[in-house]
PDB file of C-alpha atoms in Angstrom:
ATOM      1  CA  UNK A1328     166.599 135.057 157.354  1.00 40.00           C
ATOM      2  CA  UNK A1329     167.648 131.849 159.066  1.00 40.00           C
ATOM      3  CA  UNK A1330     165.668 128.900 160.347  1.00 39.00           C
ATOM      4  CA  UNK A1331     166.289 125.938 162.589  1.00 37.00           C
ATOM      5  CA  UNK A1332     164.967 122.546 161.591  1.00 37.00           C
ATOM      6  CA  UNK A1333     164.721 121.300 165.132  1.00 33.00           C
ATOM      7  CA  UNK A1334     163.014 122.810 168.136  1.00 34.00           C
ATOM      8  CA  UNK A1335     164.983 122.468 171.342  1.00 31.00           C
ATOM      9  CA  UNK A1336     163.075 119.410 172.447  1.00 30.00           C
ATOM     10  CA  UNK A1337     163.998 117.707 169.188  1.00 35.00           C
ATOM     11  CA  UNK A1338     167.753 118.117 169.666  1.00 30.00           C
ATOM     12  CA  UNK A1339     168.301 114.698 171.161  1.00 31.00           C
ATOM     13  CA  UNK A1340     171.497 113.579 172.860  1.00 29.00           C
ATOM     14  CA  UNK A1341     172.414 110.077 174.004  1.00 29.00           C
ATOM     15  CA  UNK A1342     175.119 108.876 176.357  1.00 27.00           C
ATOM     16  CA  UNK A1343     176.534 106.235 174.089  1.00 29.00           C
ATOM     17  CA  UNK A1344     178.848 107.057 171.198  1.00 29.00           C
ATOM     18  CA  UNK A1345     176.955 107.013 167.887  1.00 32.00           C
ATOM     19  CA  UNK A1346     178.367 106.974 164.340  1.00 34.00           C
ATOM     20  CA  UNK A1347     178.377 110.209 162.376  1.00 36.00           C
ATOM     21  CA  UNK A1348     175.462 110.895 160.021  1.00 37.00           C
ATOM     22  CA  UNK A1349     176.641 110.782 156.439  1.00 37.00           C
ATOM     23  CA  UNK A1350     175.466 113.462 154.014  1.00 38.00           C
ATOM     24  CA  UNK A1351     174.203 110.812 151.615  1.00 39.00           C
ATOM     25  CA  UNK A1352     172.056 109.258 154.342  1.00 39.00           C
ATOM     26  CA  UNK A1353     170.645 112.666 155.228  1.00 41.00           C
ATOM     27  CA  UNK A1354     169.014 113.492 151.914  1.00 53.00           C
ATOM     28  CA  UNK A1355     165.504 112.551 153.019  1.00 84.00           C
ATOM     29  CA  UNK A1356     165.540 116.169 154.210  1.00 90.00           C
ATOM     30  CA  UNK A1357     166.418 118.561 151.409  1.00 90.00           C
ATOM     31  CA  UNK A1358     167.925 122.055 151.601  1.00 90.00           C
ATOM     32  CA  UNK A1359     165.494 124.780 150.626  1.00 89.00           C
ATOM     33  CA  UNK A1360     166.213 125.855 147.072  1.00 81.00           C
ATOM     34  CA  UNK A1361     163.207 128.099 146.392  1.00 66.00           C
ATOM     35  CA  UNK A1362     163.716 131.859 146.545  1.00 63.00           C
ATOM     36  CA  UNK A1363     161.392 134.732 145.712  1.00 53.00           C
ATOM     37  CA  UNK A1364     162.757 135.498 142.243  1.00 56.00           C
ATOM     38  CA  UNK A1365     162.017 132.098 140.669  1.00 57.00           C
ATOM     39  CA  UNK A1366     158.503 132.343 142.096  1.00 73.00           C
ATOM     40  CA  UNK A1367     157.996 135.409 139.911  1.00 82.00           C
ATOM     41  CA  UNK A1368     156.998 137.637 142.817  1.00 93.00           C
ATOM     42  CA  UNK A1369     156.697 141.387 142.271  1.00 95.00           C
ATOM     43  CA  UNK A1370     158.524 143.180 145.131  1.00 95.00           C
ATOM     44  CA  UNK A1371     155.899 145.942 145.130  1.00 97.00           C
ATOM     45  CA  UNK A1372     153.036 143.468 145.542  1.00 98.00           C
ATOM     46  CA  UNK A1373     154.976 141.624 148.242  1.00 97.00           C
ATOM     47  CA  UNK A1374     155.497 144.896 150.140  1.00 98.00           C
ATOM     48  CA  UNK A1375     151.805 145.729 149.828  1.00 98.00           C
ATOM     49  CA  UNK A1376     150.941 142.244 151.069  1.00 98.00           C
ATOM     50  CA  UNK A1377     153.236 142.780 154.047  1.00 98.00           C
ATOM     51  CA  UNK A1378     151.267 145.908 154.988  1.00 98.00           C
ATOM     52  CA  UNK A1379     147.965 144.064 154.624  1.00 98.00           C
ATOM     53  CA  UNK A1380     149.234 141.075 156.617  1.00 98.00           C
ATOM     54  CA  UNK A1381     149.729 143.447 159.569  1.00 98.00           C
ATOM     55  CA  UNK A1382     146.599 145.553 158.945  1.00 98.00           C
ATOM     56  CA  UNK A1383     144.029 145.455 161.768  1.00 98.00           C
ATOM     57  CA  UNK A1384     141.320 146.749 159.426  1.00 98.00           C
ATOM     58  CA  UNK A1385     140.972 143.225 158.070  1.00 98.00           C
ATOM     59  CA  UNK A1386     138.942 142.396 161.195  1.00 98.00           C
ATOM     60  CA  UNK A1387     135.465 143.668 162.046  1.00 97.00           C
ATOM     61  CA  UNK A1388     136.502 145.704 165.100  1.00 97.00           C
ATOM     62  CA  UNK A1389     140.035 146.593 163.900  1.00 98.00           C
ATOM     63  CA  UNK A1390     141.809 144.516 166.552  1.00 98.00           C
ATOM     64  CA  UNK A1391     143.064 141.409 164.705  1.00 97.00           C
ATOM     65  CA  UNK A1392     145.449 141.100 161.771  1.00 98.00           C
ATOM     66  CA  UNK A1393     146.957 138.050 160.101  1.00 98.00           C
ATOM     67  CA  UNK A1394     150.070 138.689 162.198  1.00 97.00           C
ATOM     68  CA  UNK A1395     147.994 138.335 165.378  1.00 96.00           C
ATOM     69  CA  UNK A1396     148.192 134.530 165.050  1.00 96.00           C
ATOM     70  CA  UNK A1397     151.189 134.336 162.718  1.00 96.00           C
ATOM     71  CA  UNK A1398     154.032 136.209 164.409  1.00 95.00           C
ATOM     72  CA  UNK A1399     156.963 136.513 162.083  1.00 95.00           C
ATOM     73  CA  UNK A1400     159.398 137.041 164.947  1.00 92.00           C
ATOM     74  CA  UNK A1401     158.192 133.934 166.776  1.00 90.00           C
ATOM     75  CA  UNK A1402     158.184 131.049 164.316  1.00 91.00           C
ATOM     76  CA  UNK A1403     155.313 132.248 162.125  1.00 94.00           C
ATOM     77  CA  UNK A1404     152.666 131.097 164.605  1.00 94.00           C
ATOM     78  CA  UNK A1405     151.406 132.124 168.071  1.00 92.00           C
ATOM     79  CA  UNK A1406     152.666 129.180 170.158  1.00 90.00           C
ATOM     80  CA  UNK A1407     149.181 128.679 171.614  1.00 92.00           C
ATOM     81  CA  UNK A1408     147.246 125.395 172.065  1.00 91.00           C
ATOM     82  CA  UNK A1409     144.416 127.024 170.092  1.00 93.00           C
ATOM     83  CA  UNK A1410     144.461 130.398 168.409  1.00 94.00           C
ATOM     84  CA  UNK A1411     142.623 133.345 169.930  1.00 96.00           C
ATOM     85  CA  UNK A1412     140.802 135.633 167.541  1.00 96.00           C
ATOM     86  CA  UNK A1413     138.425 138.577 167.714  1.00 97.00           C
ATOM     87  CA  UNK A1414     137.075 139.504 171.169  1.00 96.00           C
ATOM     88  CA  UNK A1415     139.202 136.774 172.740  1.00 96.00           C
ATOM     89  CA  UNK A1416     137.297 133.959 171.054  1.00 96.00           C
ATOM     90  CA  UNK A1417     139.129 130.621 170.995  1.00 95.00           C
ATOM     91  CA  UNK A1418     139.407 128.581 167.820  1.00 93.00           C
ATOM     92  CA  UNK A1419     139.443 124.806 167.442  1.00 92.00           C
ATOM     93  CA  UNK A1420     143.103 124.265 166.541  1.00 93.00           C
ATOM     94  CA  UNK A1421     146.486 125.952 166.780  1.00 93.00           C
ATOM     95  CA  UNK A1422     147.921 128.203 164.094  1.00 94.00           C
ATOM     96  CA  UNK A1423     150.442 126.609 161.729  1.00 93.00           C
ATOM     97  CA  UNK A1424     153.547 128.529 160.727  1.00 95.00           C
ATOM     98  CA  UNK A1425     153.374 130.767 157.663  1.00 95.00           C
ATOM     99  CA  UNK A1426     157.024 130.185 156.782  1.00 94.00           C
ATOM    100  CA  UNK A1427     157.703 128.098 153.647  1.00 93.00           C
ATOM    101  CA  UNK A1428     154.008 127.749 152.824  1.00 92.00           C
ATOM    102  CA  UNK A1429     154.880 127.564 149.130  1.00 90.00           C
ATOM    103  CA  UNK A1430     156.247 124.059 149.879  1.00 92.00           C
ATOM    104  CA  UNK A1431     152.924 122.789 151.293  1.00 95.00           C
ATOM    105  CA  UNK A1432     150.493 120.623 149.372  1.00 95.00           C
ATOM    106  CA  UNK A1433     147.468 122.504 150.752  1.00 96.00           C
ATOM    107  CA  UNK A1434     146.553 124.920 153.547  1.00 97.00           C
ATOM    108  CA  UNK A1435     144.976 124.642 156.995  1.00 96.00           C
ATOM    109  CA  UNK A1436     145.503 121.423 158.931  1.00 96.00           C
ATOM    110  CA  UNK A1437     142.677 119.715 157.047  1.00 96.00           C
ATOM    111  CA  UNK A1438     143.833 120.987 153.650  1.00 96.00           C
ATOM    112  CA  UNK A1439     140.547 122.724 152.903  1.00 97.00           C
ATOM    113  CA  UNK A1440     142.229 125.530 150.933  1.00 97.00           C
ATOM    114  CA  UNK A1441     144.062 124.540 147.772  1.00 96.00           C
ATOM    115  CA  UNK A1442     145.641 127.958 147.151  1.00 97.00           C
ATOM    116  CA  UNK A1443     147.007 130.734 149.347  1.00 97.00           C
ATOM    117  CA  UNK A1444     144.520 133.155 147.793  1.00 97.00           C
ATOM    118  CA  UNK A1445     141.694 130.878 148.926  1.00 97.00           C
ATOM    119  CA  UNK A1446     143.252 130.659 152.376  1.00 97.00           C
ATOM    120  CA  UNK A1447     143.245 134.454 152.816  1.00 97.00           C
ATOM    121  CA  UNK A1448     139.469 134.784 152.608  1.00 95.00           C
ATOM    122  CA  UNK A1449     138.578 132.101 155.137  1.00 96.00           C
ATOM    123  CA  UNK A1450     139.792 133.739 158.385  1.00 96.00           C
ATOM    124  CA  UNK A1451     138.118 136.992 157.323  1.00 96.00           C
ATOM    125  CA  UNK A1452     134.696 135.370 157.473  1.00 96.00           C
ATOM    126  CA  UNK A1453     135.254 133.155 160.521  1.00 96.00           C
ATOM    127  CA  UNK A1454     133.333 134.647 163.454  1.00 96.00           C
ATOM    128  CA  UNK A1455     136.074 133.531 165.869  1.00 96.00           C
ATOM    129  CA  UNK A1456     138.953 134.942 163.835  1.00 97.00           C
ATOM    130  CA  UNK A1457     138.268 138.241 162.024  1.00 98.00           C
ATOM    131  CA  UNK A1458     134.467 138.097 161.759  1.00 98.00           C
ATOM    132  CA  UNK A1459     134.079 140.350 158.723  1.00 98.00           C
ATOM    133  CA  UNK A1460     133.478 140.054 154.984  1.00 97.00           C
ATOM    134  CA  UNK A1461     134.928 141.406 151.766  1.00 97.00           C
ATOM    135  CA  UNK A1462     132.489 144.333 151.320  1.00 98.00           C
ATOM    136  CA  UNK A1463     133.372 145.659 154.794  1.00 98.00           C
ATOM    137  CA  UNK A1464     137.112 145.215 154.207  1.00 98.00           C
ATOM    138  CA  UNK A1465     136.919 146.939 150.822  1.00 98.00           C
ATOM    139  CA  UNK A1466     134.917 149.790 152.328  1.00 98.00           C
ATOM    140  CA  UNK A1467     137.465 150.429 155.090  1.00 98.00           C
ATOM    141  CA  UNK A1468     140.564 150.049 152.950  1.00 98.00           C
ATOM    142  CA  UNK A1469     138.950 152.102 150.190  1.00 98.00           C
ATOM    143  CA  UNK A1470     139.174 155.162 152.446  1.00 98.00           C
ATOM    144  CA  UNK A1471     142.966 154.849 152.511  1.00 98.00           C
ATOM    145  CA  UNK A1472     144.023 156.989 149.528  1.00 98.00           C
ATOM    146  CA  UNK A1473     147.626 155.812 149.506  1.00 98.00           C
ATOM    147  CA  UNK A1474     146.637 152.166 149.563  1.00 98.00           C
ATOM    148  CA  UNK A1475     144.080 152.693 146.807  1.00 98.00           C
ATOM    149  CA  UNK A1476     146.753 154.417 144.704  1.00 98.00           C
ATOM    150  CA  UNK A1477     149.202 151.562 145.349  1.00 98.00           C
ATOM    151  CA  UNK A1478     146.645 149.015 144.177  1.00 98.00           C
ATOM    152  CA  UNK A1479     145.937 151.025 141.031  1.00 98.00           C
ATOM    153  CA  UNK A1480     149.666 151.231 140.291  1.00 98.00           C
ATOM    154  CA  UNK A1481     150.425 147.573 141.006  1.00 98.00           C
ATOM    155  CA  UNK A1482     147.252 146.148 139.438  1.00 98.00           C
ATOM    156  CA  UNK A1483     146.536 148.323 136.353  1.00 97.00           C
ATOM    157  CA  UNK A1484     142.942 148.080 135.226  1.00 97.00           C
ATOM    158  CA  UNK A1485     141.929 146.212 138.378  1.00 98.00           C
ATOM    159  CA  UNK A1486     142.829 148.311 141.384  1.00 98.00           C
ATOM    160  CA  UNK A1487     141.652 147.248 144.831  1.00 98.00           C
ATOM    161  CA  UNK A1488     139.387 144.207 144.743  1.00 98.00           C
ATOM    162  CA  UNK A1489     139.006 141.180 146.977  1.00 98.00           C
ATOM    163  CA  UNK A1490     141.047 139.227 144.414  1.00 98.00           C
ATOM    164  CA  UNK A1491     143.941 141.707 144.390  1.00 98.00           C
ATOM    165  CA  UNK A1492     143.935 141.966 148.195  1.00 98.00           C
ATOM    166  CA  UNK A1493     144.073 138.168 148.453  1.00 98.00           C
ATOM    167  CA  UNK A1494     146.797 138.026 145.792  1.00 98.00           C
ATOM    168  CA  UNK A1495     148.916 140.602 147.642  1.00 98.00           C
ATOM    169  CA  UNK A1496     148.726 138.798 151.002  1.00 98.00           C
ATOM    170  CA  UNK A1497     149.268 135.432 149.315  1.00 97.00           C
ATOM    171  CA  UNK A1498     152.372 136.685 147.503  1.00 97.00           C
ATOM    172  CA  UNK A1499     153.748 138.098 150.742  1.00 97.00           C
ATOM    173  CA  UNK A1500     153.335 134.691 152.369  1.00 96.00           C
ATOM    174  CA  UNK A1501     154.974 133.039 149.357  1.00 95.00           C
ATOM    175  CA  UNK A1502     157.976 135.261 149.974  1.00 94.00           C
ATOM    176  CA  UNK A1503     158.437 133.934 153.525  1.00 94.00           C
ATOM    177  CA  UNK A1504     161.092 131.415 152.557  1.00 91.00           C
ATOM    178  CA  UNK A1505     163.692 130.603 155.203  1.00 90.00           C
ATOM    179  CA  UNK A1506     167.116 130.096 153.666  1.00 87.00           C
ATOM    180  CA  UNK A1507     170.630 129.305 154.833  1.00 88.00           C
ATOM    181  CA  UNK A1508     169.808 127.505 158.081  1.00 90.00           C
ATOM    182  CA  UNK A1509     172.591 125.475 159.766  1.00 93.00           C
ATOM    183  CA  UNK A1510     170.824 122.337 158.524  1.00 92.00           C
ATOM    184  CA  UNK A1511     170.765 123.662 154.955  1.00 92.00           C
ATOM    185  CA  UNK A1512     174.423 124.588 155.118  1.00 93.00           C
ATOM    186  CA  UNK A1513     175.278 121.100 156.392  1.00 94.00           C
ATOM    187  CA  UNK A1514     173.204 119.466 153.661  1.00 92.00           C
ATOM    188  CA  UNK A1515     175.045 121.610 151.139  1.00 91.00           C
ATOM    189  CA  UNK A1516     178.393 120.306 152.346  1.00 93.00           C
ATOM    190  CA  UNK A1517     179.437 122.552 155.246  1.00 94.00           C
ATOM    191  CA  UNK A1518     180.540 119.788 157.611  1.00 93.00           C
ATOM    192  CA  UNK A1519     180.821 121.965 160.717  1.00 95.00           C
ATOM    193  CA  UNK A1520     177.426 123.682 160.375  1.00 95.00           C
ATOM    194  CA  UNK A1521     175.794 121.294 162.875  1.00 95.00           C
ATOM    195  CA  UNK A1522     177.106 120.329 166.292  1.00 96.00           C
ATOM    196  CA  UNK A1523     177.904 116.742 167.204  1.00 96.00           C
ATOM    197  CA  UNK A1524     174.853 116.727 169.473  1.00 97.00           C
ATOM    198  CA  UNK A1525     172.601 117.903 166.632  1.00 95.00           C
ATOM    199  CA  UNK A1526     173.971 115.219 164.329  1.00 95.00           C
ATOM    200  CA  UNK A1527     173.279 112.561 166.957  1.00 96.00           C
ATOM    201  CA  UNK A1528     169.783 113.957 167.344  1.00 95.00           C
ATOM    202  CA  UNK A1529     169.207 113.825 163.611  1.00 93.00           C
ATOM    203  CA  UNK A1530     170.355 110.213 163.505  1.00 93.00           C
ATOM    204  CA  UNK A1531     167.777 109.357 166.177  1.00 95.00           C
ATOM    205  CA  UNK A1532     165.157 111.436 164.338  1.00 93.00           C
ATOM    206  CA  UNK A1533     165.733 109.186 161.348  1.00 92.00           C
ATOM    207  CA  UNK A1534     166.071 105.910 163.250  1.00 92.00           C
ATOM    208  CA  UNK A1535     162.761 106.477 165.083  1.00 90.00           C
ATOM    209  CA  UNK A1536     161.023 106.877 161.724  1.00 90.00           C
ATOM    210  CA  UNK A1537     160.125 110.574 162.098  1.00 91.00           C
ATOM    211  CA  UNK A1538     161.401 111.145 158.564  1.00 91.00           C
ATOM    212  CA  UNK A1539     158.695 108.902 157.139  1.00 91.00           C
ATOM    213  CA  UNK A1540     156.384 111.922 157.442  1.00 92.00           C
ATOM    214  CA  UNK A1541     158.735 114.829 158.173  1.00 93.00           C
ATOM    215  CA  UNK A1542     160.905 115.030 155.063  1.00 92.00           C
ATOM    216  CA  UNK A1543     161.505 117.116 151.967  1.00 92.00           C
ATOM    217  CA  UNK A1544     162.461 120.786 151.911  1.00 92.00           C
ATOM    218  CA  UNK A1545     159.945 121.868 154.560  1.00 92.00           C
ATOM    219  CA  UNK A1546     160.551 118.757 156.736  1.00 94.00           C
ATOM    220  CA  UNK A1547     156.849 118.029 156.370  1.00 94.00           C
ATOM    221  CA  UNK A1548     153.872 119.828 154.864  1.00 94.00           C
ATOM    222  CA  UNK A1549     153.898 117.684 151.724  1.00 93.00           C
ATOM    223  CA  UNK A1550     151.603 114.820 152.780  1.00 95.00           C
ATOM    224  CA  UNK A1551     148.705 113.841 155.040  1.00 96.00           C
ATOM    225  CA  UNK A1552     148.864 111.342 157.897  1.00 94.00           C
ATOM    226  CA  UNK A1553     146.718 109.992 160.708  1.00 93.00           C
ATOM    227  CA  UNK A1554     147.006 111.806 164.024  1.00 90.00           C
ATOM    228  CA  UNK A1555     149.040 109.708 166.431  1.00 83.00           C
ATOM    229  CA  UNK A1556     151.639 107.543 164.715  1.00 77.00           C
ATOM    230  CA  UNK A1557     152.546 105.471 167.795  1.00 79.00           C
ATOM    231  CA  UNK A1558     149.425 105.594 169.959  1.00 86.00           C
ATOM    232  CA  UNK A1559     145.758 106.606 169.990  1.00 88.00           C
ATOM    233  CA  UNK A1560     146.129 110.363 170.368  1.00 90.00           C
ATOM    234  CA  UNK A1561     142.439 111.169 170.765  1.00 88.00           C
ATOM    235  CA  UNK A1562     141.866 108.442 173.359  1.00 88.00           C
ATOM    236  CA  UNK A1563     144.923 109.356 175.382  1.00 91.00           C
ATOM    237  CA  UNK A1564     144.311 113.111 175.501  1.00 88.00           C
ATOM    238  CA  UNK A1565     141.118 112.423 177.516  1.00 84.00           C
ATOM    239  CA  UNK A1566     139.022 115.200 176.005  1.00 87.00           C
ATOM    240  CA  UNK A1567     135.812 114.907 173.977  1.00 91.00           C
ATOM    241  CA  UNK A1568     136.162 114.819 170.213  1.00 93.00           C
ATOM    242  CA  UNK A1569     135.347 117.978 168.283  1.00 94.00           C
ATOM    243  CA  UNK A1570     134.294 118.462 164.675  1.00 95.00           C
ATOM    244  CA  UNK A1571     137.777 119.785 163.915  1.00 95.00           C
ATOM    245  CA  UNK A1572     139.250 116.496 165.166  1.00 95.00           C
ATOM    246  CA  UNK A1573     137.790 114.791 162.103  1.00 96.00           C
ATOM    247  CA  UNK A1574     140.497 116.424 159.985  1.00 96.00           C
ATOM    248  CA  UNK A1575     140.402 115.702 156.257  1.00 97.00           C
ATOM    249  CA  UNK A1576     137.102 113.871 156.701  1.00 97.00           C
ATOM    250  CA  UNK A1577     135.418 117.280 157.013  1.00 97.00           C
ATOM    251  CA  UNK A1578     136.704 118.118 153.529  1.00 97.00           C
ATOM    252  CA  UNK A1579     136.363 114.830 151.661  1.00 97.00           C
ATOM    253  CA  UNK A1580     133.617 112.930 153.517  1.00 97.00           C
ATOM    254  CA  UNK A1581     135.762 109.818 153.081  1.00 97.00           C
ATOM    255  CA  UNK A1582     135.847 107.708 156.238  1.00 97.00           C
ATOM    256  CA  UNK A1583     139.475 106.850 155.521  1.00 96.00           C
ATOM    257  CA  UNK A1584     140.279 110.534 156.085  1.00 96.00           C
ATOM    258  CA  UNK A1585     138.863 110.723 159.596  1.00 95.00           C
ATOM    259  CA  UNK A1586     141.553 112.052 162.003  1.00 94.00           C
ATOM    260  CA  UNK A1587     143.924 112.610 159.058  1.00 96.00           C
ATOM    261  CA  UNK A1588     145.764 115.939 158.923  1.00 96.00           C
ATOM    262  CA  UNK A1589     148.484 117.672 156.957  1.00 96.00           C
ATOM    263  CA  UNK A1590     151.861 116.765 158.430  1.00 95.00           C
ATOM    264  CA  UNK A1591     153.420 119.853 160.065  1.00 94.00           C
ATOM    265  CA  UNK A1592     156.553 121.272 158.535  1.00 93.00           C
ATOM    266  CA  UNK A1593     159.230 121.521 161.218  1.00 92.00           C
ATOM    267  CA  UNK A1594     161.143 124.521 159.914  1.00 88.00           C
ATOM    268  CA  UNK A1595     160.852 127.763 161.887  1.00 76.00           C
ATOM    269  CA  UNK A1596     162.476 131.190 161.755  1.00 58.00           C
TER     270      UNK A1596
END
């Protein structure tokens, strides 16, 4: 699996000749080193989690799966201004990518989930996402003999429970690590992995200060920051504020966290 650090609109070119970016100067962004094996992931549980991630039975009316908003062939998100859940209901925010989540400090834009297992249960209960609950999910999946048998084999003495379902989906998401991107190969010493235009773009990316927040292995995802680094985002968008716009404030109640969000990671499939 490969990933590209920059979206097309981030590959910046300038007319003037700019010096080459040195590898030493580039290390604010790190190559991804994490792979599934060091995470201790069981391939069987990961495969089961993959099935559950795409299982429509996790929603009340069997129409929405995790993959509905997190498309693995399209960057791990849905490329929508706000996500659309069950019965076409619109959410408050857009879906973040599920790639490289193991490198994030917390989950959801406001960081309200501290673990991936905790994350799994929240969309299930949201009436605009999957609009169901664990007893209903367990009842539906419990009629699937093969899945029940797989849970009993992979989780001896536990079988299918809300905890083992959450663990399976969480481990599948932990496995979604994007390795060997052109940027990673360049950071690891392959001088021709990036084009001259990309290197010029990266130099501008650094000189504009983007790397103050978008850095590390995931090029973000490891810190919180106020929305709108260079201007008043909420004033300039000319739309009324919503509860979701409060960001981390909704989690902590600390006024300093109002309009503060987890910095997006910029890596995509």
